[in-house]
């Protein structure tokens, strides 16, 4: 397993490429802008794109999806149903649904296969009602649920502070340590977050 990262969108969203290099396939996570840079990341990996995975529907995590589909027209795009809408603008807080050819949905407990890798879906609402974390091996792609020593904002119409505390507590109660690849800023791990993250600690106390 190899993970590539490029920062995209006006607010430096982390866009990830998860690769099974032995099989030569990859999944694109949260392409929030700069489609040319994202395409170069895919090309440089020498892996074939199998799917696009969205941790939630905010524009800075999905704004390049349609441009990517121009080059990869048959790739399915996964998102939680709560974060997708029939129509939306560039700065929408929901993902404008694609046609049935591309649009897919995932929810709690679903798994996706990427070569020899298994990607598990955890529902972690709070930043938005459809926020998910994606777990593969000892890695969590946390979107805007968990950042290093903090968490995503909850003051959007679809956000909930109480819900994100429950989601952070759920992550904190996972057995063992995980490497965390967040939607913004630098990587972290669960052991560090359990020690220093005041929001996770608050959630775990409840």
PDB file of C-alpha atoms in Angstrom:
ATOM      1  CA  UNK A   1       0.000   0.000   0.000  1.00  0.00           C
ATOM      2  CA  UNK A   2       1.273   3.445  -0.925  1.00  0.00           C
ATOM      3  CA  UNK A   3      -0.352   6.830  -0.343  1.00  0.00           C
ATOM      4  CA  UNK A   4       0.310   9.934  -2.417  1.00  0.00           C
ATOM      5  CA  UNK A   5      -0.815  13.396  -1.307  1.00  0.00           C
ATOM      6  CA  UNK A   6      -1.387  16.702  -3.082  1.00  0.00           C
ATOM      7  CA  UNK A   7      -2.916  19.844  -1.601  1.00  0.00           C
ATOM      8  CA  UNK A   8      -5.753  21.321  -3.641  1.00  0.00           C
ATOM      9  CA  UNK A   9      -8.523  23.926  -3.529  1.00  0.00           C
ATOM     10  CA  UNK A  10      -8.218  27.489  -2.220  1.00  0.00           C
ATOM     11  CA  UNK A  11      -7.993  26.246   1.377  1.00  0.00           C
ATOM     12  CA  UNK A  12      -5.351  23.516   0.917  1.00  0.00           C
ATOM     13  CA  UNK A  13      -7.397  20.360   1.164  1.00  0.00           C
ATOM     14  CA  UNK A  14      -5.407  17.140   1.303  1.00  0.00           C
ATOM     15  CA  UNK A  15      -6.263  15.008  -1.718  1.00  0.00           C
ATOM     16  CA  UNK A  16      -4.992  11.445  -1.399  1.00  0.00           C
ATOM     17  CA  UNK A  17      -4.281   8.634  -3.820  1.00  0.00           C
ATOM     18  CA  UNK A  18      -4.431   5.204  -2.188  1.00  0.00           C
ATOM     19  CA  UNK A  19      -2.556   2.626  -4.251  1.00  0.00           C
ATOM     20  CA  UNK A  20      -2.113  -1.109  -4.305  1.00  0.00           C
ATOM     21  CA  UNK A  21       1.054  -0.978  -6.358  1.00  0.00           C
ATOM     22  CA  UNK A  22       1.366  -4.759  -6.576  1.00  0.00           C
ATOM     23  CA  UNK A  23      -1.939  -4.942  -8.440  1.00  0.00           C
ATOM     24  CA  UNK A  24      -1.581  -1.541 -10.116  1.00  0.00           C
ATOM     25  CA  UNK A  25      -4.856   0.042  -8.995  1.00  0.00           C
ATOM     26  CA  UNK A  26      -5.707   3.162  -6.990  1.00  0.00           C
ATOM     27  CA  UNK A  27      -8.535   5.097  -5.324  1.00  0.00           C
ATOM     28  CA  UNK A  28      -8.717   8.886  -5.317  1.00  0.00           C
ATOM     29  CA  UNK A  29      -9.882  10.469  -2.058  1.00  0.00           C
ATOM     30  CA  UNK A  30     -11.312  14.020  -1.836  1.00  0.00           C
ATOM     31  CA  UNK A  31     -10.278  15.692  -5.119  1.00  0.00           C
ATOM     32  CA  UNK A  32     -11.218  19.209  -4.056  1.00  0.00           C
ATOM     33  CA  UNK A  33      -9.660  21.196  -6.900  1.00  0.00           C
ATOM     34  CA  UNK A  34      -6.670  21.599  -9.228  1.00  0.00           C
ATOM     35  CA  UNK A  35      -7.666  18.700 -11.520  1.00  0.00           C
ATOM     36  CA  UNK A  36      -4.432  18.919 -13.556  1.00  0.00           C
ATOM     37  CA  UNK A  37      -2.344  18.393 -10.408  1.00  0.00           C
ATOM     38  CA  UNK A  38      -4.590  15.516  -9.374  1.00  0.00           C
ATOM     39  CA  UNK A  39      -4.278  13.902 -12.808  1.00  0.00           C
ATOM     40  CA  UNK A  40      -0.507  14.164 -12.632  1.00  0.00           C
ATOM     41  CA  UNK A  41      -0.545  12.432  -9.246  1.00  0.00           C
ATOM     42  CA  UNK A  42      -2.545   9.584 -10.785  1.00  0.00           C
ATOM     43  CA  UNK A  43      -0.221   9.364 -13.787  1.00  0.00           C
ATOM     44  CA  UNK A  44       2.898   9.414 -11.617  1.00  0.00           C
ATOM     45  CA  UNK A  45       1.570   6.491  -9.577  1.00  0.00           C
ATOM     46  CA  UNK A  46       1.407   4.256 -12.693  1.00  0.00           C
ATOM     47  CA  UNK A  47      -1.810   2.814 -11.225  1.00  0.00           C
ATOM     48  CA  UNK A  48      -5.237   2.584 -12.812  1.00  0.00           C
ATOM     49  CA  UNK A  49      -7.936   4.649 -11.143  1.00  0.00           C
ATOM     50  CA  UNK A  50     -10.708   2.398  -9.820  1.00  0.00           C
ATOM     51  CA  UNK A  51     -12.908   4.788  -7.838  1.00  0.00           C
ATOM     52  CA  UNK A  52     -13.275   8.236  -6.283  1.00  0.00           C
ATOM     53  CA  UNK A  53     -14.106   8.327  -2.572  1.00  0.00           C
ATOM     54  CA  UNK A  54     -15.489  11.402  -0.814  1.00  0.00           C
ATOM     55  CA  UNK A  55     -15.342  11.823   2.953  1.00  0.00           C
ATOM     56  CA  UNK A  56     -18.112  14.430   2.739  1.00  0.00           C
ATOM     57  CA  UNK A  57     -19.775  16.769   0.271  1.00  0.00           C
ATOM     58  CA  UNK A  58     -18.190  20.180   0.871  1.00  0.00           C
ATOM     59  CA  UNK A  59     -16.855  21.809  -2.286  1.00  0.00           C
ATOM     60  CA  UNK A  60     -13.232  21.825  -1.153  1.00  0.00           C
ATOM     61  CA  UNK A  61     -13.272  18.025  -1.095  1.00  0.00           C
ATOM     62  CA  UNK A  62     -15.107  17.318  -4.347  1.00  0.00           C
ATOM     63  CA  UNK A  63     -14.792  20.293  -6.698  1.00  0.00           C
ATOM     64  CA  UNK A  64     -12.561  18.463  -9.216  1.00  0.00           C
ATOM     65  CA  UNK A  65     -14.717  15.333  -9.487  1.00  0.00           C
ATOM     66  CA  UNK A  66     -16.397  16.270 -12.748  1.00  0.00           C
ATOM     67  CA  UNK A  67     -13.110  17.280 -14.359  1.00  0.00           C
ATOM     68  CA  UNK A  68     -11.543  13.969 -13.327  1.00  0.00           C
ATOM     69  CA  UNK A  69     -14.486  12.113 -14.848  1.00  0.00           C
ATOM     70  CA  UNK A  70     -13.776  13.713 -18.226  1.00  0.00           C
ATOM     71  CA  UNK A  71     -10.585  11.632 -18.310  1.00  0.00           C
ATOM     72  CA  UNK A  72     -11.984   8.636 -16.389  1.00  0.00           C
ATOM     73  CA  UNK A  73     -15.644   8.539 -17.488  1.00  0.00           C
ATOM     74  CA  UNK A  74     -16.515   5.113 -16.087  1.00  0.00           C
ATOM     75  CA  UNK A  75     -15.107   5.551 -12.580  1.00  0.00           C
ATOM     76  CA  UNK A  76     -17.680   5.282  -9.762  1.00  0.00           C
ATOM     77  CA  UNK A  77     -17.860   8.098  -7.197  1.00  0.00           C
ATOM     78  CA  UNK A  78     -18.832   7.196  -3.630  1.00  0.00           C
ATOM     79  CA  UNK A  79     -20.339   9.473  -0.989  1.00  0.00           C
ATOM     80  CA  UNK A  80     -22.760   9.153   1.914  1.00  0.00           C
ATOM     81  CA  UNK A  81     -26.329   9.942   0.816  1.00  0.00           C
ATOM     82  CA  UNK A  82     -26.724  12.636   3.468  1.00  0.00           C
ATOM     83  CA  UNK A  83     -24.073  14.757   1.760  1.00  0.00           C
ATOM     84  CA  UNK A  84     -25.447  14.558  -1.790  1.00  0.00           C
ATOM     85  CA  UNK A  85     -28.189  16.683  -3.349  1.00  0.00           C
ATOM     86  CA  UNK A  86     -29.900  16.885  -6.726  1.00  0.00           C
ATOM     87  CA  UNK A  87     -28.221  20.177  -7.596  1.00  0.00           C
ATOM     88  CA  UNK A  88     -25.678  22.519  -6.057  1.00  0.00           C
ATOM     89  CA  UNK A  89     -23.306  25.346  -6.854  1.00  0.00           C
ATOM     90  CA  UNK A  90     -19.548  25.521  -6.695  1.00  0.00           C
ATOM     91  CA  UNK A  91     -19.595  26.564  -3.056  1.00  0.00           C
ATOM     92  CA  UNK A  92     -22.368  24.224  -1.996  1.00  0.00           C
ATOM     93  CA  UNK A  93     -22.213  22.366   1.302  1.00  0.00           C
ATOM     94  CA  UNK A  94     -23.606  19.292  -0.479  1.00  0.00           C
ATOM     95  CA  UNK A  95     -22.230  17.310  -3.403  1.00  0.00           C
ATOM     96  CA  UNK A  96     -24.282  17.747  -6.600  1.00  0.00           C
ATOM     97  CA  UNK A  97     -25.272  14.221  -7.535  1.00  0.00           C
ATOM     98  CA  UNK A  98     -23.930  12.660 -10.700  1.00  0.00           C
ATOM     99  CA  UNK A  99     -25.935  10.541 -13.098  1.00  0.00           C
ATOM    100  CA  UNK A 100     -26.509   6.886 -12.280  1.00  0.00           C
ATOM    101  CA  UNK A 101     -23.563   5.785 -14.397  1.00  0.00           C
ATOM    102  CA  UNK A 102     -21.105   7.240 -11.881  1.00  0.00           C
ATOM    103  CA  UNK A 103     -22.977   7.896  -8.649  1.00  0.00           C
ATOM    104  CA  UNK A 104     -22.593   5.418  -5.806  1.00  0.00           C
ATOM    105  CA  UNK A 105     -23.346   5.630  -2.092  1.00  0.00           C
ATOM    106  CA  UNK A 106     -21.755   4.041   0.936  1.00  0.00           C
ATOM    107  CA  UNK A 107     -22.722   3.891   4.581  1.00  0.00           C
ATOM    108  CA  UNK A 108     -21.723   2.441   7.930  1.00  0.00           C
ATOM    109  CA  UNK A 109     -20.193  -1.017   7.664  1.00  0.00           C
ATOM    110  CA  UNK A 110     -19.756  -1.021   3.902  1.00  0.00           C
ATOM    111  CA  UNK A 111     -16.481  -2.270   2.488  1.00  0.00           C
ATOM    112  CA  UNK A 112     -14.804  -1.632  -0.842  1.00  0.00           C
ATOM    113  CA  UNK A 113     -12.103  -3.775  -2.422  1.00  0.00           C
ATOM    114  CA  UNK A 114      -9.086  -2.134  -4.032  1.00  0.00           C
ATOM    115  CA  UNK A 115      -6.788  -4.846  -5.311  1.00  0.00           C
ATOM    116  CA  UNK A 116      -5.715  -6.687  -2.170  1.00  0.00           C
ATOM    117  CA  UNK A 117      -6.850  -3.814   0.085  1.00  0.00           C
ATOM    118  CA  UNK A 118     -10.143  -3.585   1.952  1.00  0.00           C
ATOM    119  CA  UNK A 119     -11.550  -0.120   2.664  1.00  0.00           C
ATOM    120  CA  UNK A 120     -14.100   0.065   5.504  1.00  0.00           C
ATOM    121  CA  UNK A 121     -16.594   2.885   5.955  1.00  0.00           C
ATOM    122  CA  UNK A 122     -17.269   4.441   9.373  1.00  0.00           C
ATOM    123  CA  UNK A 123     -20.048   7.006   9.675  1.00  0.00           C
ATOM    124  CA  UNK A 124     -18.645   9.950  11.652  1.00  0.00           C
ATOM    125  CA  UNK A 125     -21.206  12.786  11.486  1.00  0.00           C
ATOM    126  CA  UNK A 126     -20.629  16.182  13.024  1.00  0.00           C
ATOM    127  CA  UNK A 127     -18.756  18.289  10.491  1.00  0.00           C
ATOM    128  CA  UNK A 128     -21.624  17.304   8.207  1.00  0.00           C
ATOM    129  CA  UNK A 129     -24.353  14.710   8.654  1.00  0.00           C
ATOM    130  CA  UNK A 130     -22.849  12.530   5.923  1.00  0.00           C
ATOM    131  CA  UNK A 131     -19.210  12.663   6.990  1.00  0.00           C
ATOM    132  CA  UNK A 132     -17.388   9.338   6.920  1.00  0.00           C
ATOM    133  CA  UNK A 133     -13.943   8.053   7.774  1.00  0.00           C
ATOM    134  CA  UNK A 134     -12.299   5.461   5.555  1.00  0.00           C
ATOM    135  CA  UNK A 135     -10.206   2.770   7.228  1.00  0.00           C
ATOM    136  CA  UNK A 136      -7.690   0.598   5.370  1.00  0.00           C
ATOM    137  CA  UNK A 137      -5.129  -1.440   7.259  1.00  0.00           C
ATOM    138  CA  UNK A 138      -3.624   0.789   9.945  1.00  0.00           C
ATOM    139  CA  UNK A 139      -4.668   4.006   8.186  1.00  0.00           C
ATOM    140  CA  UNK A 140      -7.699   6.260   8.680  1.00  0.00           C
ATOM    141  CA  UNK A 141      -8.642   8.905   6.132  1.00  0.00           C
ATOM    142  CA  UNK A 142     -10.535  11.177   8.499  1.00  0.00           C
ATOM    143  CA  UNK A 143     -11.796  13.941   6.208  1.00  0.00           C
ATOM    144  CA  UNK A 144     -12.763  16.960   8.310  1.00  0.00           C
ATOM    145  CA  UNK A 145     -13.807  14.916  11.340  1.00  0.00           C
ATOM    146  CA  UNK A 146     -10.384  14.678  12.988  1.00  0.00           C
ATOM    147  CA  UNK A 147      -7.380  16.967  12.562  1.00  0.00           C
ATOM    148  CA  UNK A 148      -4.117  16.982  14.461  1.00  0.00           C
ATOM    149  CA  UNK A 149      -5.009  18.102  18.017  1.00  0.00           C
ATOM    150  CA  UNK A 150      -8.389  19.452  16.927  1.00  0.00           C
ATOM    151  CA  UNK A 151     -11.474  18.658  14.849  1.00  0.00           C
ATOM    152  CA  UNK A 152     -13.571  20.020  12.007  1.00  0.00           C
ATOM    153  CA  UNK A 153     -15.866  22.980  12.473  1.00  0.00           C
ATOM    154  CA  UNK A 154     -19.510  22.300  13.269  1.00  0.00           C
ATOM    155  CA  UNK A 155     -21.148  25.674  12.687  1.00  0.00           C
ATOM    156  CA  UNK A 156     -22.468  24.832   9.220  1.00  0.00           C
ATOM    157  CA  UNK A 157     -26.240  24.259   8.900  1.00  0.00           C
ATOM    158  CA  UNK A 158     -25.668  20.498   8.671  1.00  0.00           C
ATOM    159  CA  UNK A 159     -23.081  20.339  11.469  1.00  0.00           C
ATOM    160  CA  UNK A 160     -23.419  19.243  15.069  1.00  0.00           C
ATOM    161  CA  UNK A 161     -20.936  19.698  17.906  1.00  0.00           C
ATOM    162  CA  UNK A 162     -22.507  16.911  19.959  1.00  0.00           C
ATOM    163  CA  UNK A 163     -22.347  14.567  16.969  1.00  0.00           C
ATOM    164  CA  UNK A 164     -18.689  15.269  16.236  1.00  0.00           C
ATOM    165  CA  UNK A 165     -17.793  14.616  19.897  1.00  0.00           C
ATOM    166  CA  UNK A 166     -19.478  11.208  19.592  1.00  0.00           C
ATOM    167  CA  UNK A 167     -17.616  10.554  16.345  1.00  0.00           C
ATOM    168  CA  UNK A 168     -14.281  11.517  17.873  1.00  0.00           C
ATOM    169  CA  UNK A 169     -14.985   9.283  20.849  1.00  0.00           C
ATOM    170  CA  UNK A 170     -15.723   6.436  18.473  1.00  0.00           C
ATOM    171  CA  UNK A 171     -12.364   6.921  16.769  1.00  0.00           C
ATOM    172  CA  UNK A 172     -10.639   7.197  20.133  1.00  0.00           C
ATOM    173  CA  UNK A 173     -12.096   3.881  21.246  1.00  0.00           C
ATOM    174  CA  UNK A 174     -10.755   1.959  18.261  1.00  0.00           C
ATOM    175  CA  UNK A 175      -8.299  -0.677  19.402  1.00  0.00           C
ATOM    176  CA  UNK A 176      -4.649   0.031  18.719  1.00  0.00           C
ATOM    177  CA  UNK A 177      -2.979   2.911  16.976  1.00  0.00           C
ATOM    178  CA  UNK A 178      -3.787   4.180  13.490  1.00  0.00           C
ATOM    179  CA  UNK A 179      -2.049   6.610  11.177  1.00  0.00           C
ATOM    180  CA  UNK A 180      -4.502   9.446  10.492  1.00  0.00           C
ATOM    181  CA  UNK A 181      -4.581  11.226   7.141  1.00  0.00           C
ATOM    182  CA  UNK A 182      -6.834  14.266   7.693  1.00  0.00           C
ATOM    183  CA  UNK A 183      -8.613  16.503   5.221  1.00  0.00           C
ATOM    184  CA  UNK A 184      -6.367  19.459   6.061  1.00  0.00           C
ATOM    185  CA  UNK A 185      -2.957  20.099   7.578  1.00  0.00           C
ATOM    186  CA  UNK A 186      -0.506  17.452   8.753  1.00  0.00           C
ATOM    187  CA  UNK A 187      -0.818  13.756   9.514  1.00  0.00           C
ATOM    188  CA  UNK A 188      -1.233  12.426  13.020  1.00  0.00           C
ATOM    189  CA  UNK A 189      -2.023   9.174  14.804  1.00  0.00           C
ATOM    190  CA  UNK A 190      -4.670   8.030  17.252  1.00  0.00           C
ATOM    191  CA  UNK A 191      -2.332   7.552  20.193  1.00  0.00           C
ATOM    192  CA  UNK A 192      -1.246  11.196  19.906  1.00  0.00           C
ATOM    193  CA  UNK A 193      -4.854  12.374  19.589  1.00  0.00           C
ATOM    194  CA  UNK A 194      -5.922  10.398  22.635  1.00  0.00           C
ATOM    195  CA  UNK A 195      -3.206  12.162  24.625  1.00  0.00           C
ATOM    196  CA  UNK A 196      -3.552  15.763  23.449  1.00  0.00           C
ATOM    197  CA  UNK A 197      -6.797  16.354  21.515  1.00  0.00           C
ATOM    198  CA  UNK A 198      -9.205  18.159  23.863  1.00  0.00           C
ATOM    199  CA  UNK A 199     -12.246  17.419  21.665  1.00  0.00           C
ATOM    200  CA  UNK A 200     -11.526  13.705  21.534  1.00  0.00           C
ATOM    201  CA  UNK A 201     -10.945  13.716  25.286  1.00  0.00           C
ATOM    202  CA  UNK A 202     -14.233  15.507  25.849  1.00  0.00           C
ATOM    203  CA  UNK A 203     -16.036  12.978  23.698  1.00  0.00           C
ATOM    204  CA  UNK A 204     -14.441  10.070  25.502  1.00  0.00           C
ATOM    205  CA  UNK A 205     -15.590  11.457  28.858  1.00  0.00           C
ATOM    206  CA  UNK A 206     -19.221  11.595  27.844  1.00  0.00           C
TER     207      UNK A 206
END
